[in-house]
Amino acid sequence: MIQIENTFFSLGESCARNCLIICDRGAMDASAFISTEKWEYMLASNNLNNVDLRDNRYNHIIHLVSAANGAEDFYSTEDHVCRSEGVETARELDYKAAAAWVGHPYFDVIDNSTDFETKICRMISSICQKLGIDVGDRLLTNSRKLKFLVRGPLPADPDFPPFQDFDVVHNYLQSNTPQLQARLRKRGQKGHWSYIHTIRKPKLRGQVVEVKTQLTHRDYINMLAQRDDSHFTIFKKRRCFLINNQYFQLDIYREPSHPRCKGLVLLETYTALDSIENILPPFLTDVVDVTGNPAYSMFNLSLKEEWNATNKFCHGLKEYSISVNKNNTLEPPATDAHLKSAPLGDGKPNGISNGVAEAVPLNGVKNGFSNGDSRDTPNETFSGFSYGCINSNVCSSLSNGIYKVVSNGLHEKSVVPTNETLKRAENGEGATPKLLGVNGGIAVSGS
């Protein structure tokens, strides 16, 4: 198999035209059908390793899930001279073949959640996306990337399905325009590495364009000289696994990094399903959807400067609601590293800047915060908030008649007050019920 592929790879390299080589099966497939001991022996005998065969040899892996898994009515051995397995055996072998590729940096699973024609369009669309080919609306699918914040300690390794762990190192590079992001990624296992150069361009016809180029170690070292000193190097442990034909990547941020990344764990996946609750790993019980939230963009997480003191903060290539200041411009959102509790004490004018809580003594406020500015006020006088912060022991914000409890910048619940409460709040007077904001969570448009 390797010799046949090498022949076609050489032909492709000698071709003057753009060339796409599609391999039906790949070198890692063999590992699904023999024991681990025999596979390791074969690798050692031929001076091979999993990282080179899986990650460096192929730019993109697409697993088309067998009809035996999710489209059983269409699975038949009749009129298929190369198909001899029953449904149960075919389903088991299909899972093993997919598991052999778990860990590849660009691994797409095309399941049977749609009809066959749409399944093929999803596959072609996935290839075009990786190649950076604009196909207009001919292959539109509703598949989207989702990102989740994982809170609380991770379960023990045995609670995960079979997984692959990788060491990942990201470095951002200097670019001529702030709208263009360039980065290097080093990713590997047991001292074997793959290298990728990524350029992320502004939206084109409503789509974010990323151009990824596989690098040699020498090219990677040379390009590191263009590293952007305004960003920290990002270190992660990346865990890849499959659950019910859904492919997940779990990024566990490591030191050294900015304090905002301490303890940060993010989960990513792609799905075309409307309901995401059914696809999330059941052993991760405390997750929050942060898709599109610039506070969890790796570009922003790696910035050395504080977000409220830099003009390099990227508000994302998609619209996302975060704090707004009096000039009607976006402010950086809060993370746990930025949120500090404000204990009761004397009020301090302008004690909060740019909607980010600081460790200043605050007491009850009258007429709320305006754009993060506190006001001197007598004790126990509370009212609504406006585009500002929620502080400990201060009631939550009022927006369009809805009180909202905020905990570390995350909306938790809403309570609709009475008309009398609304009237009093409009007049800047104390409003009830007094709902508690926790540790200076950011208020978004008064919420």
Coordinates of C-alpha atoms in Angstrom, one line a residue:
M1 CA 0.0 0.0 0.0
I2 CA 2.8 2.5 0.9
Q3 CA 4.7 1.7 -2.3
I4 CA 1.6 2.2 -4.5
E5 CA 0.8 5.5 -2.7
N6 CA 4.4 6.7 -3.0
T7 CA 4.2 6.1 -6.8
F8 CA 1.1 8.3 -7.1
F9 CA 2.6 10.9 -4.7
S10 CA 5.6 11.2 -7.0
L11 CA 3.5 11.5 -10.1
G12 CA 1.5 14.3 -8.3
E13 CA 4.6 16.2 -7.4
S14 CA 5.8 16.1 -11.0
C15 CA 2.5 17.4 -12.4
A16 CA 2.5 21.0 -13.4
R17 CA -1.2 21.3 -12.6
N18 CA -2.9 21.4 -9.2
C19 CA -3.3 17.8 -8.2
L20 CA -5.5 16.0 -5.6
I21 CA -4.7 12.4 -4.7
I22 CA -7.5 10.5 -3.1
C23 CA -6.5 7.2 -1.4
D24 CA -9.3 4.6 -0.9
R25 CA -8.0 3.3 2.5
G26 CA -4.8 4.4 4.1
A27 CA -1.9 2.9 5.9
M28 CA -3.5 3.2 9.4
D29 CA -6.4 1.1 8.3
A30 CA -4.3 -2.1 8.7
S31 CA -4.0 -1.4 12.4
A32 CA -7.8 -2.0 12.8
F33 CA -7.6 -5.6 11.7
I34 CA -4.6 -6.9 13.6
S35 CA -3.5 -7.0 17.2
T36 CA -1.7 -4.0 18.8
E37 CA 1.4 -6.2 19.3
K38 CA 1.6 -7.1 15.7
W39 CA 1.1 -3.6 14.5
E40 CA 3.8 -2.2 16.8
Y41 CA 6.2 -5.0 15.6
M42 CA 5.5 -4.1 12.0
L43 CA 6.1 -0.4 12.6
A44 CA 9.4 -1.2 14.4
S45 CA 10.5 -3.6 11.7
N46 CA 10.0 -0.9 9.0
N47 CA 11.3 2.1 11.0
L48 CA 7.8 3.7 11.0
N49 CA 5.7 5.4 13.6
N50 CA 2.0 6.3 14.0
V51 CA 2.5 10.1 13.8
D52 CA 4.2 9.8 10.4
L53 CA 1.7 7.3 9.0
R54 CA -1.4 9.0 10.3
D55 CA -0.7 12.8 10.7
N56 CA 2.1 13.5 8.2
R57 CA 1.3 11.2 5.4
Y58 CA -2.2 12.4 4.6
N59 CA -3.5 16.0 4.7
H60 CA -7.1 15.1 5.4
I61 CA -9.0 12.0 6.5
I62 CA -12.7 11.5 5.7
H63 CA -14.5 8.5 7.2
L64 CA -17.7 7.6 5.5
V65 CA -19.7 5.7 8.1
S66 CA -21.0 2.4 6.8
A67 CA -24.7 2.0 6.0
A68 CA -24.6 -0.8 8.6
N69 CA -24.3 2.0 11.2
G70 CA -27.4 4.2 11.0
A71 CA -28.8 3.2 7.6
E72 CA -29.2 -0.5 8.1
D73 CA -32.2 -0.7 5.7
F74 CA -29.8 0.2 2.9
Y75 CA -27.1 -2.4 3.9
S76 CA -27.1 -5.5 1.9
T77 CA -24.6 -8.1 0.7
E78 CA -26.6 -8.8 -2.4
D79 CA -25.1 -7.3 -5.6
H80 CA -22.0 -6.4 -3.7
V81 CA -19.2 -8.8 -4.6
C82 CA -16.8 -7.2 -2.1
R83 CA -19.3 -7.1 0.8
S84 CA -19.6 -10.3 2.8
E85 CA -20.1 -9.2 6.4
G86 CA -23.3 -9.2 8.2
V87 CA -24.7 -5.9 9.7
E88 CA -23.2 -6.5 13.2
T89 CA -19.8 -7.4 11.9
A90 CA -19.8 -4.6 9.4
R91 CA -20.7 -2.1 12.2
E92 CA -17.9 -3.4 14.4
L93 CA -15.3 -3.2 11.6
D94 CA -16.5 0.3 10.6
Y95 CA -15.9 1.5 14.2
K96 CA -12.5 0.0 14.3
A97 CA -11.5 1.6 11.0
A98 CA -12.6 5.0 12.2
A99 CA -10.8 4.6 15.5
A100 CA -7.6 3.9 13.7
W101 CA -7.6 7.5 12.5
V102 CA -8.6 9.2 15.8
G103 CA -6.0 11.9 16.4
H104 CA -5.4 13.1 12.9
P105 CA -5.6 16.9 12.9
Y106 CA -8.1 17.0 10.1
F107 CA -10.5 14.1 10.5
D108 CA -14.1 14.4 9.4
V109 CA -16.7 11.7 10.0
I110 CA -19.6 11.8 7.5
D111 CA -22.5 9.8 9.1
N112 CA -25.9 8.6 7.9
S113 CA -28.0 11.4 9.4
T114 CA -29.0 12.5 5.8
D115 CA -29.9 10.8 2.6
F116 CA -27.1 9.4 0.4
E117 CA -27.0 12.3 -2.1
T118 CA -26.6 14.8 0.8
K119 CA -24.0 12.6 2.4
I120 CA -21.9 12.8 -0.8
C121 CA -22.4 16.5 -0.9
R122 CA -21.2 16.8 2.7
M123 CA -18.1 14.8 1.8
I124 CA -17.3 17.0 -1.2
S125 CA -18.0 20.1 0.8
S126 CA -15.6 19.0 3.5
I127 CA -12.8 18.4 0.9
C128 CA -13.4 21.8 -0.8
Q129 CA -13.3 23.6 2.6
K130 CA -9.9 22.0 3.4
L131 CA -8.6 23.0 0.0
G132 CA -9.9 26.5 0.3
I133 CA -12.1 26.1 -2.8
D134 CA -15.2 28.4 -3.0
V135 CA -18.1 26.4 -4.4
G136 CA -20.7 29.1 -3.7
D137 CA -24.1 27.7 -2.6
R138 CA -23.9 24.4 -4.5
L139 CA -22.8 22.3 -1.6
L140 CA -24.3 24.2 1.3
T141 CA -24.7 22.1 4.5
N142 CA -25.8 23.1 7.9
S143 CA -22.8 21.6 9.6
R144 CA -21.2 24.0 12.1
K145 CA -18.3 24.1 14.5
L146 CA -19.2 24.2 18.1
K147 CA -17.1 25.1 21.1
F148 CA -17.8 24.4 24.8
L149 CA -16.2 25.5 28.0
V150 CA -15.7 22.5 30.3
R151 CA -15.9 23.4 33.9
G152 CA -14.9 21.4 37.0
P153 CA -12.4 18.6 37.1
L154 CA -12.1 16.2 34.2
P155 CA -13.2 12.5 34.8
A156 CA -10.5 9.9 35.0
D157 CA -9.0 8.4 31.8
P158 CA -11.0 5.1 32.1
D159 CA -14.2 7.1 31.9
F160 CA -13.3 8.3 28.3
P161 CA -13.8 6.2 25.2
P162 CA -10.6 5.1 23.4
F163 CA -8.6 8.3 22.9
Q164 CA -5.4 9.7 21.6
D165 CA -3.5 12.4 23.5
F166 CA -1.2 14.9 21.8
D167 CA 1.2 17.7 22.9
V168 CA 0.3 20.9 20.9
V169 CA 2.3 24.1 20.7
H170 CA 0.9 27.2 18.9
N171 CA 2.8 30.4 18.0
Y172 CA 1.2 33.4 16.3
L173 CA 3.2 35.1 13.6
Q174 CA 3.5 38.7 12.6
S175 CA 1.1 39.9 9.8
N176 CA 0.7 42.9 7.7
T177 CA -2.9 43.5 8.7
P178 CA -4.8 42.9 12.0
Q179 CA -7.6 41.3 10.0
L180 CA -5.3 38.4 8.9
Q181 CA -4.1 35.9 11.5
A182 CA -1.1 33.6 10.9
R183 CA 0.1 30.9 13.2
L184 CA 2.3 27.8 13.4
R185 CA 1.2 24.6 15.1
K186 CA 3.5 21.8 16.3
R187 CA 1.6 18.7 17.3
G188 CA 3.0 15.3 18.3
Q189 CA 3.3 12.1 20.4
K190 CA 6.3 10.5 21.9
G191 CA 8.8 12.8 20.3
H192 CA 7.3 12.6 16.7
W193 CA 5.8 15.8 15.3
S194 CA 3.7 17.2 12.5
Y195 CA 3.9 20.9 11.6
I196 CA 1.1 23.2 10.1
H197 CA 1.1 26.8 9.0
T198 CA -2.3 28.4 9.1
I199 CA -3.4 31.7 7.6
R200 CA -6.9 32.9 8.6
K201 CA -8.4 35.5 6.3
P202 CA -11.3 37.8 6.8
K203 CA -14.8 36.7 5.7
L204 CA -15.2 36.1 1.9
R205 CA -18.8 35.8 0.7
G206 CA -19.9 35.1 4.2
Q207 CA -17.3 32.4 4.8
V208 CA -14.1 32.4 7.0
V209 CA -11.2 31.2 4.9
E210 CA -8.3 29.3 6.4
V211 CA -5.4 28.2 4.3
K212 CA -3.4 25.4 6.0
T213 CA 0.0 24.2 4.7
Q214 CA 1.9 21.2 6.0
L215 CA 5.6 22.0 6.8
T216 CA 8.8 20.2 7.3
H217 CA 10.7 20.6 10.5
R218 CA 13.2 22.9 8.8
D219 CA 10.5 25.2 7.4
Y220 CA 8.8 25.3 10.9
I221 CA 12.1 26.4 12.6
N222 CA 12.7 29.0 9.9
M223 CA 9.2 30.5 10.2
L224 CA 9.4 30.7 14.0
A225 CA 11.7 33.7 13.5
Q226 CA 8.5 35.6 12.5
R227 CA 6.9 35.0 15.8
D228 CA 4.7 37.8 17.2
D229 CA 6.1 38.9 20.5
S230 CA 2.7 40.4 21.6
H231 CA 1.4 36.8 22.0
F232 CA 2.3 34.1 24.5
T233 CA 3.2 30.7 23.1
I234 CA 0.2 28.4 23.7
F235 CA 0.8 25.0 25.2
K236 CA -2.0 22.4 25.3
K237 CA -2.8 18.7 25.7
R238 CA -5.3 17.7 23.0
R239 CA -7.4 14.6 23.6
C240 CA -9.2 13.2 20.5
F241 CA -12.0 10.7 20.8
L242 CA -15.2 9.3 19.1
I243 CA -18.6 8.8 20.6
N244 CA -21.5 7.5 18.4
N245 CA -19.7 8.7 15.3
Q246 CA -19.2 12.2 16.7
Y247 CA -15.6 13.3 16.7
F248 CA -14.4 15.5 19.6
Q249 CA -11.2 17.4 20.5
L250 CA -10.7 18.4 24.1
D251 CA -8.0 21.1 24.6
I252 CA -6.5 21.3 28.1
Y253 CA -4.4 24.5 28.4
R254 CA -1.0 24.2 30.1
E255 CA 1.6 26.4 31.6
P256 CA 3.4 28.6 30.8
S257 CA 0.6 30.9 29.6
H258 CA -1.4 34.0 30.5
P259 CA -3.2 33.6 33.9
R260 CA -6.5 33.8 31.9
C261 CA -5.7 30.3 30.5
K262 CA -5.1 28.7 33.9
G263 CA -7.3 25.6 34.3
L264 CA -9.0 26.3 30.9
V265 CA -10.5 23.3 29.1
L266 CA -12.4 23.7 25.8
L267 CA -14.3 21.0 23.8
E268 CA -14.8 21.3 20.0
T269 CA -16.8 19.3 17.5
Y270 CA -18.7 19.7 14.2
T271 CA -22.4 18.8 13.8
A272 CA -25.3 19.3 11.5
L273 CA -27.8 18.4 14.3
D274 CA -30.2 21.0 15.7
S275 CA -30.1 19.6 19.2
I276 CA -26.6 19.6 20.7
E277 CA -27.6 18.1 24.1
N278 CA -27.8 14.6 22.6
I279 CA -24.3 14.7 21.1
L280 CA -22.3 15.9 24.1
P281 CA -20.1 13.3 26.0
P282 CA -22.3 12.1 28.9
F283 CA -19.3 12.0 31.2
L284 CA -18.7 15.8 30.9
T285 CA -21.5 17.1 33.0
D286 CA -20.7 20.8 33.4
V287 CA -20.2 22.4 29.9
V288 CA -21.2 25.8 28.6
D289 CA -21.7 26.7 24.9
V290 CA -19.2 29.4 24.0
T291 CA -19.4 29.1 20.2
G292 CA -18.3 32.4 18.6
N293 CA -17.4 34.0 22.0
P294 CA -14.2 36.0 21.4
A295 CA -13.2 35.5 25.0
Y296 CA -12.4 31.9 24.1
S297 CA -10.6 32.6 20.9
M298 CA -7.0 31.3 21.0
F299 CA -5.8 34.5 19.4
N300 CA -7.2 36.6 22.3
L301 CA -6.3 34.1 25.0
S302 CA -2.6 34.2 23.9
L303 CA -2.4 38.1 24.0
K304 CA 0.2 39.2 26.5
E305 CA -1.5 42.6 27.2
E306 CA -4.7 42.8 29.3
W307 CA -7.7 42.9 27.1
N308 CA -8.9 46.3 28.4
A309 CA -5.4 47.8 27.7
T310 CA -4.8 46.6 24.1
N311 CA -6.1 47.4 20.7
K312 CA -5.2 43.9 19.4
F313 CA -8.2 42.2 20.8
C314 CA -10.1 40.4 18.0
H315 CA -13.8 40.6 18.3
G316 CA -14.2 37.6 16.1
L317 CA -15.1 36.9 12.5
K318 CA -18.7 36.3 13.6
E319 CA -20.9 38.7 15.5
Y320 CA -21.1 38.1 19.2
S321 CA -22.7 40.1 21.9
I322 CA -20.2 41.4 24.5
S323 CA -20.0 44.5 26.6
V324 CA -20.7 47.9 25.0
N325 CA -19.3 51.2 26.3
K326 CA -20.8 54.7 26.1
N327 CA -19.2 55.2 22.7
N328 CA -21.2 52.2 21.4
T329 CA -18.1 50.3 20.7
L330 CA -17.4 46.7 21.9
E331 CA -15.5 46.0 25.0
P332 CA -13.5 42.8 25.7
P333 CA -15.5 40.2 27.6
A334 CA -14.6 38.9 31.0
T335 CA -12.9 35.7 32.1
D336 CA -12.3 34.4 35.6
A337 CA -8.8 35.9 35.5
H338 CA -10.4 39.4 35.0
L339 CA -13.2 39.1 37.5
K340 CA -12.4 40.1 41.1
S341 CA -14.9 40.4 43.9
A342 CA -15.8 43.8 45.1
P343 CA -16.5 43.6 48.9
L344 CA -18.9 46.0 50.6
G345 CA -17.4 49.3 51.6
D346 CA -17.5 52.9 50.7
G347 CA -18.5 53.7 47.2
K348 CA -15.8 54.9 44.9
P349 CA -16.4 57.1 41.9
N350 CA -15.2 55.6 38.6
G351 CA -13.9 52.6 40.4
I352 CA -14.5 50.3 37.5
S353 CA -13.1 50.8 34.1
N354 CA -14.3 49.4 30.8
G355 CA -16.8 47.1 32.4
V356 CA -14.1 44.9 34.1
A357 CA -14.4 44.6 37.8
E358 CA -11.4 45.7 39.8
A359 CA -10.6 45.0 43.5
V360 CA -12.1 48.3 44.7
P361 CA -14.5 48.6 47.7
L362 CA -18.0 49.2 46.5
N363 CA -21.3 49.4 48.2
G364 CA -24.9 49.8 47.0
V365 CA -25.2 52.0 44.0
K366 CA -28.0 54.4 42.9
N367 CA -29.1 54.5 39.3
G368 CA -26.8 51.6 38.5
F369 CA -23.4 51.6 36.9
S370 CA -23.1 53.4 33.6
N371 CA -20.4 51.9 31.4
G372 CA -18.7 50.4 34.4
D373 CA -18.5 53.6 36.5
S374 CA -19.5 53.3 40.2
R375 CA -21.1 56.2 42.1
D376 CA -20.9 57.3 45.7
T377 CA -24.2 56.3 47.4
P378 CA -25.6 55.6 50.9
N379 CA -25.6 52.1 52.1
E380 CA -28.3 49.7 50.9
T381 CA -29.5 51.8 48.0
F382 CA -29.7 49.6 44.9
S383 CA -31.1 50.0 41.4
G384 CA -30.7 48.8 37.8
F385 CA -27.5 48.5 35.9
S386 CA -26.6 49.9 32.5
Y387 CA -23.9 48.3 30.4
G388 CA -21.8 47.8 33.4
C389 CA -20.7 45.2 36.0
I390 CA -22.4 43.2 38.6
N391 CA -20.6 43.2 41.9
S392 CA -20.9 40.9 44.9
N393 CA -23.6 42.0 47.2
V394 CA -25.2 44.2 44.6
C395 CA -28.5 43.4 42.9
S396 CA -28.4 42.3 39.2
S397 CA -29.1 44.2 36.1
L398 CA -32.4 45.3 34.7
S399 CA -32.9 45.3 30.9
N400 CA -36.3 45.5 29.2
G401 CA -38.1 44.6 32.4
I402 CA -36.0 41.4 32.9
Y403 CA -33.8 40.9 35.9
K404 CA -30.9 38.6 35.1
V405 CA -28.5 36.9 37.5
V406 CA -24.9 36.9 36.2
S407 CA -22.2 34.6 37.6
N408 CA -18.7 35.2 36.2
G409 CA -20.1 36.7 33.1
L410 CA -22.5 33.7 32.3
H411 CA -26.2 34.2 32.2
E412 CA -28.0 31.8 34.6
K413 CA -31.6 32.8 35.0
S414 CA -34.1 35.5 34.5
V415 CA -36.9 36.9 36.7
V416 CA -39.7 39.1 35.4
P417 CA -40.4 41.9 37.9
T418 CA -43.7 43.6 38.5
N419 CA -44.9 46.8 36.9
E420 CA -44.4 48.6 40.1
T421 CA -40.8 47.4 40.3
L422 CA -40.2 48.5 36.7
K423 CA -41.6 52.0 37.4
R424 CA -39.4 52.4 40.5
A425 CA -36.3 51.1 38.5
E426 CA -37.0 53.6 35.7
N427 CA -36.9 56.4 38.3
G428 CA -33.6 55.2 39.6
E429 CA -34.9 54.0 42.9
G430 CA -34.3 50.8 44.7
A431 CA -35.9 47.9 42.8
T432 CA -37.0 44.5 44.1
P433 CA -36.4 41.6 44.0
K434 CA -32.7 42.2 44.7
L435 CA -30.9 39.4 42.8
L436 CA -27.3 38.8 43.6
G437 CA -24.5 39.2 41.0
V438 CA -21.5 37.0 41.7
N439 CA -17.8 38.2 41.6
G440 CA -18.2 41.1 39.2
G441 CA -19.7 39.3 36.2
I442 CA -19.9 41.4 33.1
A443 CA -23.3 42.8 32.3
V444 CA -24.1 42.6 28.6
S445 CA -26.4 45.3 27.4
G446 CA -27.8 45.5 30.9
S447 CA -28.2 41.8 31.3

